[in-house]
Coordinates of C-alpha atoms in Angstrom, one line a residue:
M1142 CA -13.6 -77.5 94.7
Y1143 CA -13.4 -73.8 95.5
K1144 CA -10.7 -73.2 93.0
R1145 CA -13.0 -74.7 90.5
T1146 CA -16.0 -72.7 91.8
S1147 CA -14.0 -69.4 91.5
I1148 CA -12.9 -70.2 88.0
F1149 CA -16.4 -71.1 87.0
L1150 CA -17.9 -67.9 88.3
Q1151 CA -15.3 -65.7 86.8
S1152 CA -15.7 -67.3 83.4
Q1153 CA -19.4 -66.4 83.1
I1154 CA -20.7 -63.3 81.5
W1155 CA -21.1 -60.3 83.7
F1156 CA -24.7 -59.7 83.1
F1157 CA -25.9 -61.9 85.9
A1158 CA -26.7 -58.5 87.5
F1159 CA -30.4 -58.5 86.8
S1160 CA -31.2 -61.4 89.0
W1161 CA -31.6 -59.2 92.0
F1162 CA -35.3 -59.1 91.8
L1163 CA -36.2 -62.8 91.5
G1164 CA -36.8 -64.7 94.6
L1165 CA -34.6 -67.2 92.9
V1166 CA -31.5 -65.1 93.4
F1167 CA -30.1 -61.6 93.4
L1168 CA -26.8 -61.6 91.6
F1169 CA -24.9 -58.5 90.5
S1170 CA -21.6 -56.9 89.8
F1171 CA -20.2 -53.6 91.0
S1172 CA -17.7 -51.9 88.8
S1173 CA -17.2 -49.0 91.2
F1174 CA -15.8 -51.5 93.7
F1175 CA -13.4 -52.7 91.1
T1176 CA -11.7 -49.6 89.7
P1177 CA -9.3 -47.3 91.5
H1178 CA -11.1 -44.1 90.6
H1179 CA -14.4 -45.4 92.0
S1180 CA -13.2 -46.9 95.3
L1181 CA -15.8 -46.8 98.1
H1182 CA -14.1 -43.8 99.6
S1183 CA -10.6 -42.3 99.4
S1184 CA -9.4 -43.8 102.7
H1185 CA -10.8 -47.3 102.1
T1186 CA -9.4 -49.4 99.3
L1187 CA -10.1 -53.1 99.7
P1188 CA -7.4 -55.4 98.4
P1189 CA -8.4 -57.5 95.3
I1190 CA -9.5 -61.0 96.3
H1191 CA -10.8 -64.1 94.6
L1192 CA -13.9 -66.0 95.8
S1193 CA -11.8 -68.8 97.1
T1194 CA -10.1 -66.4 99.5
M1195 CA -13.2 -66.3 101.7
A1196 CA -14.3 -69.9 101.0
D1197 CA -11.0 -71.4 101.9
S1198 CA -11.0 -69.7 105.3
T1199 CA -14.4 -70.9 106.5
T1200 CA -16.1 -74.2 107.1
Q1201 CA -18.1 -75.4 104.1
V1202 CA -21.4 -77.4 104.1
H1203 CA -19.7 -80.6 102.9
E1204 CA -17.5 -80.4 105.9
M1205 CA -20.4 -80.3 108.3
F1206 CA -22.4 -83.2 106.9
D1207 CA -21.7 -86.6 105.3
T1208 CA -21.6 -85.8 101.6
I1209 CA -22.3 -87.9 98.5
L1210 CA -20.4 -86.6 95.5
I1211 CA -22.2 -86.9 92.1
L1212 CA -19.8 -86.6 89.1
D1213 CA -21.7 -85.3 86.1
F1214 CA -20.8 -86.7 82.7
G1215 CA -23.4 -84.5 81.0
S1216 CA -26.6 -86.5 81.6
Q1217 CA -29.9 -84.8 81.5
Y1218 CA -30.8 -86.8 84.6
S1219 CA -27.9 -85.8 86.8
H1220 CA -29.8 -83.3 88.9
L1221 CA -32.4 -86.0 89.6
I1222 CA -29.8 -88.0 91.4
T1223 CA -29.0 -85.0 93.6
R1224 CA -32.7 -84.5 94.3
R1225 CA -33.3 -88.2 95.3
I1226 CA -30.4 -88.2 97.7
R1227 CA -31.5 -85.0 99.4
E1228 CA -34.9 -86.5 99.9
F1229 CA -33.3 -89.2 102.0
G1230 CA -31.9 -86.5 104.4
V1231 CA -28.4 -86.9 103.1
Y1232 CA -26.3 -84.0 101.8
C1233 CA -24.8 -84.3 98.3
E1234 CA -23.1 -82.1 95.7
L1235 CA -22.8 -82.4 92.0
L1236 CA -19.6 -81.5 90.2
P1237 CA -18.4 -81.9 86.6
C1238 CA -16.6 -85.2 85.9
T1239 CA -13.5 -83.2 85.1
Q1240 CA -13.1 -82.5 88.8
K1241 CA -9.7 -83.9 89.9
I1242 CA -10.1 -85.8 93.2
S1243 CA -6.6 -84.6 94.3
E1244 CA -7.9 -81.0 94.1
L1245 CA -11.2 -81.7 95.8
G1246 CA -10.0 -80.7 99.3
W1247 CA -12.5 -82.9 101.1
K1248 CA -13.4 -86.6 101.2
P1249 CA -16.9 -87.6 100.1
T1250 CA -18.8 -90.5 101.9
G1251 CA -19.5 -92.0 98.5
I1252 CA -19.4 -91.2 94.8
I1253 CA -21.9 -91.7 92.0
L1254 CA -20.9 -91.5 88.3
S1255 CA -23.8 -90.1 86.2
G1256 CA -25.0 -91.1 82.7
S1257 CA -23.9 -89.2 79.6
P1258 CA -25.1 -88.5 76.1
Y1259 CA -21.6 -89.6 74.9
S1260 CA -20.3 -93.0 73.9
I1261 CA -17.1 -94.0 75.6
Y1262 CA -15.6 -94.4 72.1
D1263 CA -16.2 -90.8 71.2
H1264 CA -12.8 -89.0 70.7
D1265 CA -13.9 -86.3 73.2
A1266 CA -15.8 -88.5 75.6
P1267 CA -15.4 -87.5 79.3
R1268 CA -13.2 -89.8 81.4
V1269 CA -13.4 -90.6 85.1
D1270 CA -10.5 -89.5 87.2
P1271 CA -8.7 -92.7 88.4
G1272 CA -8.5 -91.0 91.8
V1273 CA -12.2 -91.8 92.3
F1274 CA -11.3 -95.5 92.7
D1275 CA -8.4 -94.8 95.1
L1276 CA -10.3 -93.0 97.8
G1277 CA -11.6 -96.2 99.3
V1278 CA -15.2 -95.0 99.4
P1279 CA -18.2 -96.8 97.7
V1280 CA -18.7 -95.9 94.0
M1281 CA -21.8 -96.5 91.9
G1282 CA -21.8 -95.9 88.1
I1283 CA -25.1 -95.2 86.4
C1284 CA -25.4 -96.0 82.6
Y1285 CA -22.4 -94.3 81.1
G1286 CA -20.9 -94.4 84.6
L1287 CA -21.1 -98.2 84.5
Q1288 CA -19.6 -98.3 81.1
E1289 CA -16.7 -96.0 82.1
M1290 CA -16.1 -98.1 85.2
T1291 CA -16.1 -101.2 83.0
N1292 CA -13.7 -99.6 80.5
Y1293 CA -11.3 -98.4 83.3
F1294 CA -11.1 -101.9 84.9
G1295 CA -10.5 -103.7 81.6
G1296 CA -13.9 -104.9 80.7
K1297 CA -15.5 -104.4 77.3
V1298 CA -18.2 -102.1 76.0
A1299 CA -19.7 -102.2 72.6
P1300 CA -22.5 -100.4 70.6
C1301 CA -26.0 -101.9 70.8
D1302 CA -27.6 -103.2 67.7
H1303 CA -30.1 -100.3 68.3
R1304 CA -30.3 -97.7 70.9
E1305 CA -32.4 -98.8 73.9
Y1306 CA -34.8 -96.2 75.3
G1307 CA -37.7 -97.2 77.4
P1308 CA -38.8 -99.7 80.1
A1309 CA -37.2 -103.0 80.8
T1310 CA -37.6 -105.8 83.3
L1311 CA -34.7 -106.1 85.7
S1312 CA -34.0 -109.7 86.9
I1313 CA -32.1 -109.6 90.2
L1314 CA -29.7 -112.6 90.6
P1315 CA -29.7 -114.2 94.0
A1316 CA -26.7 -113.3 96.1
G1317 CA -24.6 -115.9 97.8
A1318 CA -24.3 -116.1 101.5
A1319 CA -20.8 -114.5 101.4
D1320 CA -21.9 -111.7 99.1
A1321 CA -24.1 -109.6 101.4
Q1322 CA -23.2 -106.3 99.6
S1323 CA -24.9 -107.4 96.4
S1324 CA -28.1 -108.0 98.2
M1325 CA -27.7 -104.7 100.0
L1326 CA -28.0 -102.8 96.7
F1327 CA -31.3 -104.5 95.9
E1328 CA -32.6 -104.9 99.4
E1329 CA -36.4 -104.6 99.7
L1330 CA -36.8 -105.2 96.0
S1331 CA -38.6 -108.2 94.4
A1332 CA -36.8 -110.6 92.1
E1333 CA -38.0 -108.5 89.2
S1334 CA -38.4 -104.8 88.8
Q1335 CA -39.2 -102.4 86.0
V1336 CA -36.4 -100.0 85.2
W1337 CA -35.7 -97.3 82.6
M1338 CA -33.1 -97.8 79.9
S1339 CA -31.5 -95.0 77.8
H1340 CA -28.3 -96.0 76.1
G1341 CA -26.6 -96.8 72.8
D1342 CA -23.7 -98.8 74.2
Q1343 CA -23.7 -101.6 76.7
V1344 CA -21.3 -103.8 78.6
T1345 CA -20.4 -107.0 76.7
A1346 CA -17.7 -108.4 79.1
I1347 CA -17.3 -107.4 82.7
P1348 CA -13.9 -106.7 84.2
E1349 CA -11.9 -109.2 86.2
D1350 CA -13.0 -109.4 89.9
F1351 CA -16.5 -108.1 89.0
R1352 CA -19.6 -110.2 89.0
V1353 CA -23.1 -109.8 87.4
I1354 CA -25.8 -109.1 89.9
A1355 CA -28.8 -108.3 87.6
T1356 CA -29.8 -108.7 84.0
T1357 CA -32.5 -107.8 81.5
Q1358 CA -33.7 -109.5 78.4
T1359 CA -31.4 -107.3 76.2
A1360 CA -28.7 -106.4 78.8
P1361 CA -26.9 -109.5 80.2
F1362 CA -24.8 -107.2 82.4
A1363 CA -27.5 -104.8 83.6
A1364 CA -25.8 -104.5 87.0
M1365 CA -22.5 -105.5 88.4
R1366 CA -20.3 -105.2 91.5
H1367 CA -16.6 -105.7 92.4
M1368 CA -16.0 -108.8 94.5
T1369 CA -13.9 -107.2 97.2
K1370 CA -14.4 -103.4 96.8
P1371 CA -17.6 -101.4 97.2
L1372 CA -17.8 -100.6 93.5
F1373 CA -21.2 -101.0 91.8
G1374 CA -22.6 -100.2 88.3
V1375 CA -26.1 -100.3 86.8
Q1376 CA -27.0 -99.9 83.1
F1377 CA -30.4 -98.4 83.8
H1378 CA -31.4 -95.0 85.4
P1379 CA -32.6 -95.5 89.0
E1380 CA -33.0 -91.8 89.4
V1381 CA -36.0 -91.4 87.1
T1382 CA -39.5 -92.2 88.2
H1383 CA -40.0 -94.7 85.4
S1384 CA -37.6 -97.0 87.4
V1385 CA -40.2 -98.2 89.9
D1386 CA -37.7 -99.2 92.6
G1387 CA -35.1 -96.7 91.6
K1388 CA -35.3 -94.5 94.7
Q1389 CA -34.9 -97.6 96.9
I1390 CA -31.8 -98.7 95.0
I1391 CA -30.2 -95.2 95.4
K1392 CA -31.2 -95.2 99.0
N1393 CA -29.7 -98.6 99.6
F1394 CA -26.4 -97.4 98.1
V1395 CA -26.3 -94.1 100.0
I1396 CA -27.6 -95.4 103.4
K1397 CA -26.7 -99.0 103.6
I1398 CA -23.5 -99.2 101.6
C1399 CA -22.0 -95.7 102.0
K1400 CA -23.5 -95.5 105.6
A1401 CA -24.2 -91.8 105.1
S1402 CA -25.9 -90.1 108.1
Q1403 CA -29.4 -88.8 107.4
N1404 CA -28.9 -85.5 109.2
W1405 CA -29.3 -83.1 106.3
T1406 CA -32.3 -81.1 107.5
M1407 CA -33.1 -77.4 107.4
S1408 CA -33.3 -77.3 111.2
E1409 CA -29.7 -78.5 111.4
F1410 CA -28.7 -76.1 108.6
I1411 CA -30.0 -72.9 110.3
D1412 CA -27.8 -72.8 113.3
K1413 CA -24.7 -74.0 111.4
E1414 CA -25.3 -71.4 108.6
I1415 CA -25.8 -68.5 111.0
A1416 CA -22.6 -69.5 112.8
R1417 CA -20.8 -69.7 109.5
I1418 CA -22.0 -66.2 108.5
R1419 CA -20.8 -64.8 111.8
S1420 CA -17.4 -66.4 111.4
I1421 CA -17.1 -64.9 108.0
V1422 CA -18.4 -61.4 108.7
G1423 CA -16.9 -61.0 112.2
E1424 CA -18.2 -58.6 114.9
K1425 CA -18.0 -55.4 112.9
G1426 CA -18.3 -56.4 109.2
Q1427 CA -20.9 -54.7 107.0
V1428 CA -22.8 -56.6 104.3
I1429 CA -24.9 -55.3 101.4
G1430 CA -27.3 -57.4 99.3
A1431 CA -30.1 -56.9 96.8
V1432 CA -33.5 -58.2 98.0
S1433 CA -36.9 -58.4 96.2
G1434 CA -39.6 -59.8 98.5
G1435 CA -39.3 -63.1 96.8
V1436 CA -38.8 -66.2 98.9
D1437 CA -35.1 -66.8 98.0
S1438 CA -33.8 -63.3 98.6
S1439 CA -36.1 -62.9 101.7
V1440 CA -34.8 -66.1 103.3
A1441 CA -31.2 -65.1 102.6
A1442 CA -31.8 -61.7 104.0
K1443 CA -33.5 -63.1 107.1
L1444 CA -30.6 -65.4 107.7
M1445 CA -28.2 -62.5 107.4
H1446 CA -30.3 -60.3 109.7
M1447 CA -30.5 -63.1 112.3
A1448 CA -26.7 -63.4 112.1
I1449 CA -25.6 -59.8 112.2
G1450 CA -28.7 -57.6 112.6
D1451 CA -28.6 -54.1 111.0
R1452 CA -25.1 -54.6 109.8
F1453 CA -26.8 -56.2 106.8
H1454 CA -28.1 -53.5 104.4
G1455 CA -30.7 -54.7 101.9
I1456 CA -31.3 -52.7 98.7
L1457 CA -34.5 -53.1 96.6
V1458 CA -34.2 -51.6 93.2
D1459 CA -37.6 -50.7 91.6
N1460 CA -36.9 -51.2 87.9
G1461 CA -40.3 -50.3 86.6
V1462 CA -41.1 -53.8 85.4
M1463 CA -42.1 -55.3 88.7
R1464 CA -45.4 -57.0 89.6
H1465 CA -48.5 -55.1 90.8
N1466 CA -47.8 -53.2 94.1
E1467 CA -44.5 -55.1 94.5
C1468 CA -42.5 -52.5 96.4
A1469 CA -45.2 -51.8 98.9
Q1470 CA -45.7 -55.5 99.6
A1471 CA -41.9 -56.1 99.9
K1472 CA -41.6 -53.2 102.4
K1473 CA -44.5 -54.7 104.4
M1474 CA -42.9 -58.1 104.5
L1475 CA -39.3 -57.3 104.8
V1476 CA -39.3 -54.2 107.0
D1477 CA -42.5 -54.2 109.0
K1478 CA -42.7 -58.0 109.6
M1479 CA -39.1 -59.1 109.5
G1480 CA -37.3 -56.0 110.7
I1481 CA -34.7 -56.1 107.8
N1482 CA -32.7 -52.9 107.2
L1483 CA -33.9 -52.0 103.7
K1484 CA -33.5 -49.2 101.2
I1485 CA -35.9 -48.9 98.3
A1486 CA -34.4 -47.2 95.2
D1487 CA -37.0 -46.0 92.6
A1488 CA -35.2 -46.1 89.2
S1489 CA -38.2 -47.1 87.1
E1490 CA -38.0 -44.2 84.7
R1491 CA -34.3 -44.9 84.2
F1492 CA -34.8 -48.5 83.3
L1493 CA -37.7 -47.9 80.9
S1494 CA -35.8 -45.1 79.2
N1495 CA -32.9 -47.4 78.6
L1496 CA -35.2 -50.1 77.2
K1497 CA -36.8 -47.8 74.7
G1498 CA -36.8 -49.3 71.2
K1499 CA -35.2 -52.6 72.3
T1500 CA -36.9 -55.9 71.2
D1501 CA -34.1 -58.5 71.3
P1502 CA -34.5 -60.6 74.5
E1503 CA -30.7 -60.8 75.1
E1504 CA -30.3 -57.1 74.6
K1505 CA -33.1 -56.4 77.0
R1506 CA -31.6 -58.6 79.7
K1507 CA -28.2 -57.0 79.3
I1508 CA -29.6 -53.5 79.5
I1509 CA -31.5 -54.3 82.6
G1510 CA -28.5 -55.9 84.1
N1511 CA -26.2 -53.0 83.2
T1512 CA -28.7 -50.5 84.5
F1513 CA -29.1 -52.4 87.7
I1514 CA -25.3 -52.4 88.2
D1515 CA -25.3 -48.6 87.9
V1516 CA -28.2 -48.1 90.3
F1517 CA -27.0 -50.6 92.9
E1518 CA -23.5 -49.1 92.9
E1519 CA -24.9 -45.7 93.6
E1520 CA -26.9 -47.0 96.5
A1521 CA -24.1 -49.2 97.8
Q1522 CA -21.7 -46.2 97.7
A1523 CA -24.2 -44.1 99.7
I1524 CA -24.5 -46.9 102.4
D1525 CA -20.7 -47.3 102.6
D1526 CA -20.2 -43.6 102.9
A1527 CA -22.8 -43.5 105.7
C1528 CA -21.1 -46.4 107.5
V1529 CA -17.7 -44.7 107.5
A1530 CA -19.1 -41.3 108.4
T1531 CA -20.6 -42.8 111.6
G1532 CA -17.4 -44.6 112.5
A1533 CA -18.7 -48.1 111.5
A1534 CA -16.7 -50.5 109.5
P1535 CA -16.9 -50.0 105.7
V1536 CA -18.9 -52.4 103.5
E1537 CA -16.8 -55.5 102.9
F1538 CA -19.2 -58.3 102.0
L1539 CA -21.8 -59.0 99.3
L1540 CA -24.8 -61.3 99.9
Q1541 CA -25.8 -63.4 96.9
G1542 CA -28.9 -65.7 96.9
T1543 CA -27.7 -68.3 94.4
L1544 CA -29.7 -71.6 94.6
Y1545 CA -28.3 -75.0 93.7
P1546 CA -30.3 -75.5 90.5
D1547 CA -28.8 -72.2 89.3
V1548 CA -25.4 -73.7 89.7
I1549 CA -26.2 -77.0 88.1
E1550 CA -28.0 -75.5 85.1
S1551 CA -25.0 -73.2 84.4
I1552 CA -22.3 -75.9 84.3
S1553 CA -21.6 -79.0 82.3
F1554 CA -18.8 -81.5 82.6
K1555 CA -16.7 -79.2 80.4
G1556 CA -17.4 -76.1 82.3
P1557 CA -19.9 -73.3 81.4
S1558 CA -22.9 -74.6 79.5
V1559 CA -23.8 -73.3 76.0
T1560 CA -25.9 -70.2 76.6
I1561 CA -29.5 -71.0 75.8
K1562 CA -30.3 -67.5 77.1
T1563 CA -28.6 -65.2 79.6
H1564 CA -29.4 -66.9 82.9
H1565 CA -30.7 -64.5 85.4
N1566 CA -29.5 -66.6 88.4
V1567 CA -25.9 -67.4 87.9
G1568 CA -23.2 -65.4 86.3
G1569 CA -19.6 -64.4 86.6
L1570 CA -17.8 -62.0 88.8
K1571 CA -15.0 -59.7 87.7
E1572 CA -11.5 -61.0 88.5
N1573 CA -10.6 -57.9 90.5
M1574 CA -13.7 -57.9 92.6
K1575 CA -13.1 -56.4 96.0
L1576 CA -16.2 -57.5 97.9
K1577 CA -16.2 -60.9 99.5
L1578 CA -19.2 -63.1 98.6
I1579 CA -21.5 -64.8 101.0
E1580 CA -23.9 -67.3 99.5
P1581 CA -26.0 -68.9 102.3
L1582 CA -28.4 -70.7 99.9
R1583 CA -26.0 -71.9 97.3
E1584 CA -26.3 -75.5 98.3
L1585 CA -30.2 -75.5 98.6
F1586 CA -33.0 -76.5 96.2
K1587 CA -36.2 -74.5 96.0
D1588 CA -38.2 -76.8 98.3
E1589 CA -35.4 -76.7 100.9
V1590 CA -35.4 -72.9 100.8
R1591 CA -39.2 -73.0 101.5
Q1592 CA -38.7 -75.4 104.4
L1593 CA -36.1 -73.0 105.7
G1594 CA -38.4 -70.1 105.4
K1595 CA -41.1 -71.9 107.4
L1596 CA -38.6 -72.7 110.1
L1597 CA -37.6 -69.0 110.2
G1598 CA -41.2 -68.1 110.9
M1599 CA -42.1 -66.5 107.6
D1600 CA -45.7 -66.2 106.4
D1601 CA -47.1 -68.8 104.0
E1602 CA -47.8 -66.0 101.5
L1603 CA -44.1 -65.3 101.3
V1604 CA -42.8 -68.8 101.6
W1605 CA -45.0 -70.1 98.8
R1606 CA -44.7 -67.1 96.5
H1607 CA -44.0 -68.0 92.9
P1608 CA -40.5 -67.1 91.5
F1609 CA -40.1 -63.8 89.6
P1610 CA -37.2 -63.3 87.1
G1611 CA -34.6 -60.6 87.6
P1612 CA -35.5 -58.8 84.4
G1613 CA -39.1 -58.8 85.6
I1614 CA -42.1 -58.2 83.3
A1615 CA -39.6 -57.0 80.6
I1616 CA -39.0 -60.6 79.5
R1617 CA -42.7 -61.3 79.7
I1618 CA -43.3 -58.6 77.1
L1619 CA -42.2 -60.1 73.8
G1620 CA -41.1 -57.0 71.9
E1621 CA -40.4 -53.4 73.0
V1622 CA -40.9 -52.6 76.7
T1623 CA -42.9 -49.4 77.2
K1624 CA -44.9 -48.1 80.2
E1625 CA -48.1 -48.9 78.4
Q1626 CA -47.1 -52.4 77.6
V1627 CA -45.9 -53.0 81.2
A1628 CA -49.3 -51.8 82.4
I1629 CA -51.1 -54.3 80.2
A1630 CA -48.9 -57.3 81.2
R1631 CA -48.9 -56.3 84.9
K1632 CA -52.7 -56.1 85.1
A1633 CA -53.2 -59.3 83.2
D1634 CA -50.8 -61.1 85.5
Y1635 CA -52.5 -59.7 88.6
I1636 CA -55.9 -61.0 87.4
Y1637 CA -54.4 -64.4 86.5
I1638 CA -52.7 -64.9 89.9
E1639 CA -55.8 -63.6 91.7
E1640 CA -58.0 -66.2 90.0
I1641 CA -55.5 -69.0 90.6
K1642 CA -55.6 -68.2 94.3
K1643 CA -59.4 -68.0 94.4
A1644 CA -59.5 -71.4 92.8
G1645 CA -57.2 -72.8 95.5
L1646 CA -54.6 -73.8 93.0
Y1647 CA -51.7 -71.5 93.8
R1648 CA -49.8 -74.0 95.9
Q1649 CA -50.2 -76.7 93.3
I1650 CA -48.4 -74.6 90.7
A1651 CA -44.7 -73.9 91.0
Q1652 CA -44.7 -70.8 88.8
A1653 CA -47.4 -68.9 86.8
Y1654 CA -47.5 -65.7 84.9
A1655 CA -49.1 -63.8 82.1
A1656 CA -47.0 -62.7 79.1
L1657 CA -47.8 -60.1 76.4
L1658 CA -47.3 -61.3 72.9
P1659 CA -46.2 -59.0 70.1
V1660 CA -49.1 -59.9 67.8
K1661 CA -52.6 -58.6 67.3
A1662 CA -55.8 -60.4 66.5
V1663 CA -59.2 -59.4 65.4
G1664 CA -62.0 -59.5 68.0
V1665 CA -65.3 -58.1 68.9
K1666 CA -66.1 -55.9 71.9
G1667 CA -69.4 -54.2 72.4
D1668 CA -70.5 -55.0 68.8
K1669 CA -67.3 -53.3 67.5
R1670 CA -64.4 -54.8 65.7
T1671 CA -61.2 -54.7 67.6
Y1672 CA -57.6 -55.4 66.6
E1673 CA -55.7 -56.0 69.9
Q1674 CA -52.9 -57.9 71.5
M1675 CA -52.8 -61.4 72.9
I1676 CA -52.0 -62.6 76.5
C1677 CA -50.2 -65.9 76.9
L1678 CA -50.7 -67.7 80.2
R1679 CA -48.0 -69.9 81.5
A1680 CA -48.2 -72.3 84.6
V1681 CA -45.9 -75.2 85.4
E1682 CA -45.5 -78.0 87.9
T1683 CA -42.0 -78.8 89.1
S1684 CA -40.1 -79.6 92.2
D1685 CA -36.7 -78.3 91.2
F1686 CA -37.2 -76.0 88.1
M1687 CA -34.7 -78.1 86.2
T1688 CA -37.6 -79.8 84.4
A1689 CA -41.3 -78.8 84.4
D1690 CA -44.7 -79.8 83.0
W1691 CA -47.5 -77.5 82.2
F1692 CA -50.3 -77.4 84.7
P1693 CA -53.7 -79.0 83.8
F1694 CA -56.1 -76.2 84.7
P1695 CA -59.8 -77.1 85.1
Y1696 CA -61.6 -75.6 82.0
D1697 CA -63.9 -73.4 84.1
V1698 CA -60.9 -71.7 85.8
L1699 CA -59.3 -71.0 82.4
K1700 CA -62.6 -69.7 81.1
R1701 CA -63.0 -67.3 84.1
I1702 CA -59.4 -66.1 83.7
S1703 CA -59.8 -65.5 80.0
S1704 CA -63.1 -63.7 80.4
R1705 CA -61.7 -61.3 83.1
I1706 CA -58.5 -60.5 81.2
C1707 CA -60.4 -59.8 78.0
N1708 CA -63.0 -57.6 79.7
E1709 CA -60.8 -55.8 82.2
V1710 CA -57.4 -55.3 80.5
E1711 CA -57.5 -52.5 77.9
G1712 CA -55.8 -53.5 74.7
V1713 CA -56.3 -57.3 74.9
N1714 CA -59.0 -59.3 73.1
R1715 CA -57.5 -62.8 73.2
V1716 CA -55.9 -65.2 75.7
V1717 CA -54.0 -68.4 75.0
Y1718 CA -52.5 -71.0 77.3
D1719 CA -49.0 -72.4 76.8
V1720 CA -48.9 -76.2 77.0
S1721 CA -45.2 -76.7 76.5
S1722 CA -43.0 -78.7 79.0
K1723 CA -39.4 -78.0 80.0
P1724 CA -37.5 -79.3 78.0
P1725 CA -37.9 -78.5 75.2
A1726 CA -39.3 -75.1 76.2
T1727 CA -38.0 -73.0 79.1
I1728 CA -40.3 -71.7 81.8
E1729 CA -39.9 -68.1 80.8
L1730 CA -40.7 -67.1 77.2
E1731 CA -37.6 -65.0 76.9

């Protein structure tokens, strides 16, 4: 797995740098730690390493907990399987279906094969590694996973007369007295249950030694199981909410059939993760990391501080496109309340100067990322010099706040996903990187990070703070980023969030922000004609940020927000609300 992880990270584009500021993650690259003429100091040259060097030498999360492995064949629902299993208190990991079991390095408690947009007859269709069925652990195939299992064991799969997409009634066949495992998969379900279908092919003949355990009106082999081995397959998608008893089916497989322990909790995670950090860093190691005041970077920094104290050096880079009063609030939370060793570097003029005249979203992201690298390197160099000057160990480790959705969203079963936009959470690292990575949150979803923050004693204001992207307000200004445009977007956003909090809606919304559009409209202010810009409001509901729905504001709240922005923000005379879901839209506009 870690060989795969290293290859994956190294294959991504270097501009992951700008994610330092988002509570989602703070990823970056340091060319001065890579090249001989910019070594940390003349007497200290770290040997080049790969990410797996550190990972292979320490205990990993899947070695601490019973782990269900989800092999992703490219389904849009794969992340939901992961979420459902975590909700049962069971740890799980999602990997591309190209993962060779022989190279995994650990044994899962059970395996789930996801759905896929492919037909098993496509020339480039993904195939299951035969090693999956040789491990001796329970396996469940979902939709394409069922078809691939059928195909592997000699059954038949054929195209449907028409693609089936929508609800269907599942009829569960009675299990015989000697077939307890069949009833275990559907335990606590009625004889009929509504499920969600999404497929163009279906099983037409099950393999030898398998038997049918459920049908629908159009799918005579809607679920099957092996007669002697713990192998199961379902044509429908139990992971989506449209399958009424889907969560129970997955729970039955994970808990009753795989017999996975339900001990994946954040209270269990804290002590084990702190111990893991200490084993990695040692008694004298120094760690640097970018922090922002967002929940993700703050939780990661808090864990690191609890593990090694002031040997963790946090760096907050002020890029000039932060939220209202961001640095002062971050200092209050991180330094005054949490005791974290933090340096604030004001590089706002530098960032804005580099952004002058740039309007392309990708170009803006790259400029911000590149500038961040330069600033962070300078600050990291100063910290390392100070450590060595005082006789302390040099900086050897880099803290990253990667979250699990960042990892999932950036891979597909063939490796790196097609770039929709430069992702500000996950990116690649140069092959000759000399700092060792520590990623304490890499296996966690957003809600798990918040649970962790609460257990660590963090204030609700910080724990429930909405995410903020690494490129900051720069990608919420569609067009050129100037000091004047930043001021407009920042003030509108401050009013928007303030009114959301006053209305008691902040915790109901996963992320909200105000964006400045590059268009002007005619308006009237004080009996005078105006020709000013528009503000676009965005607010979404989501549990994992993989998918999201727009938030249904009460009209009186929207009316109050619009009125305040138009009256209090100079240069704005119109406010619109974005009612797009993800997909097809993304949460950020750029």
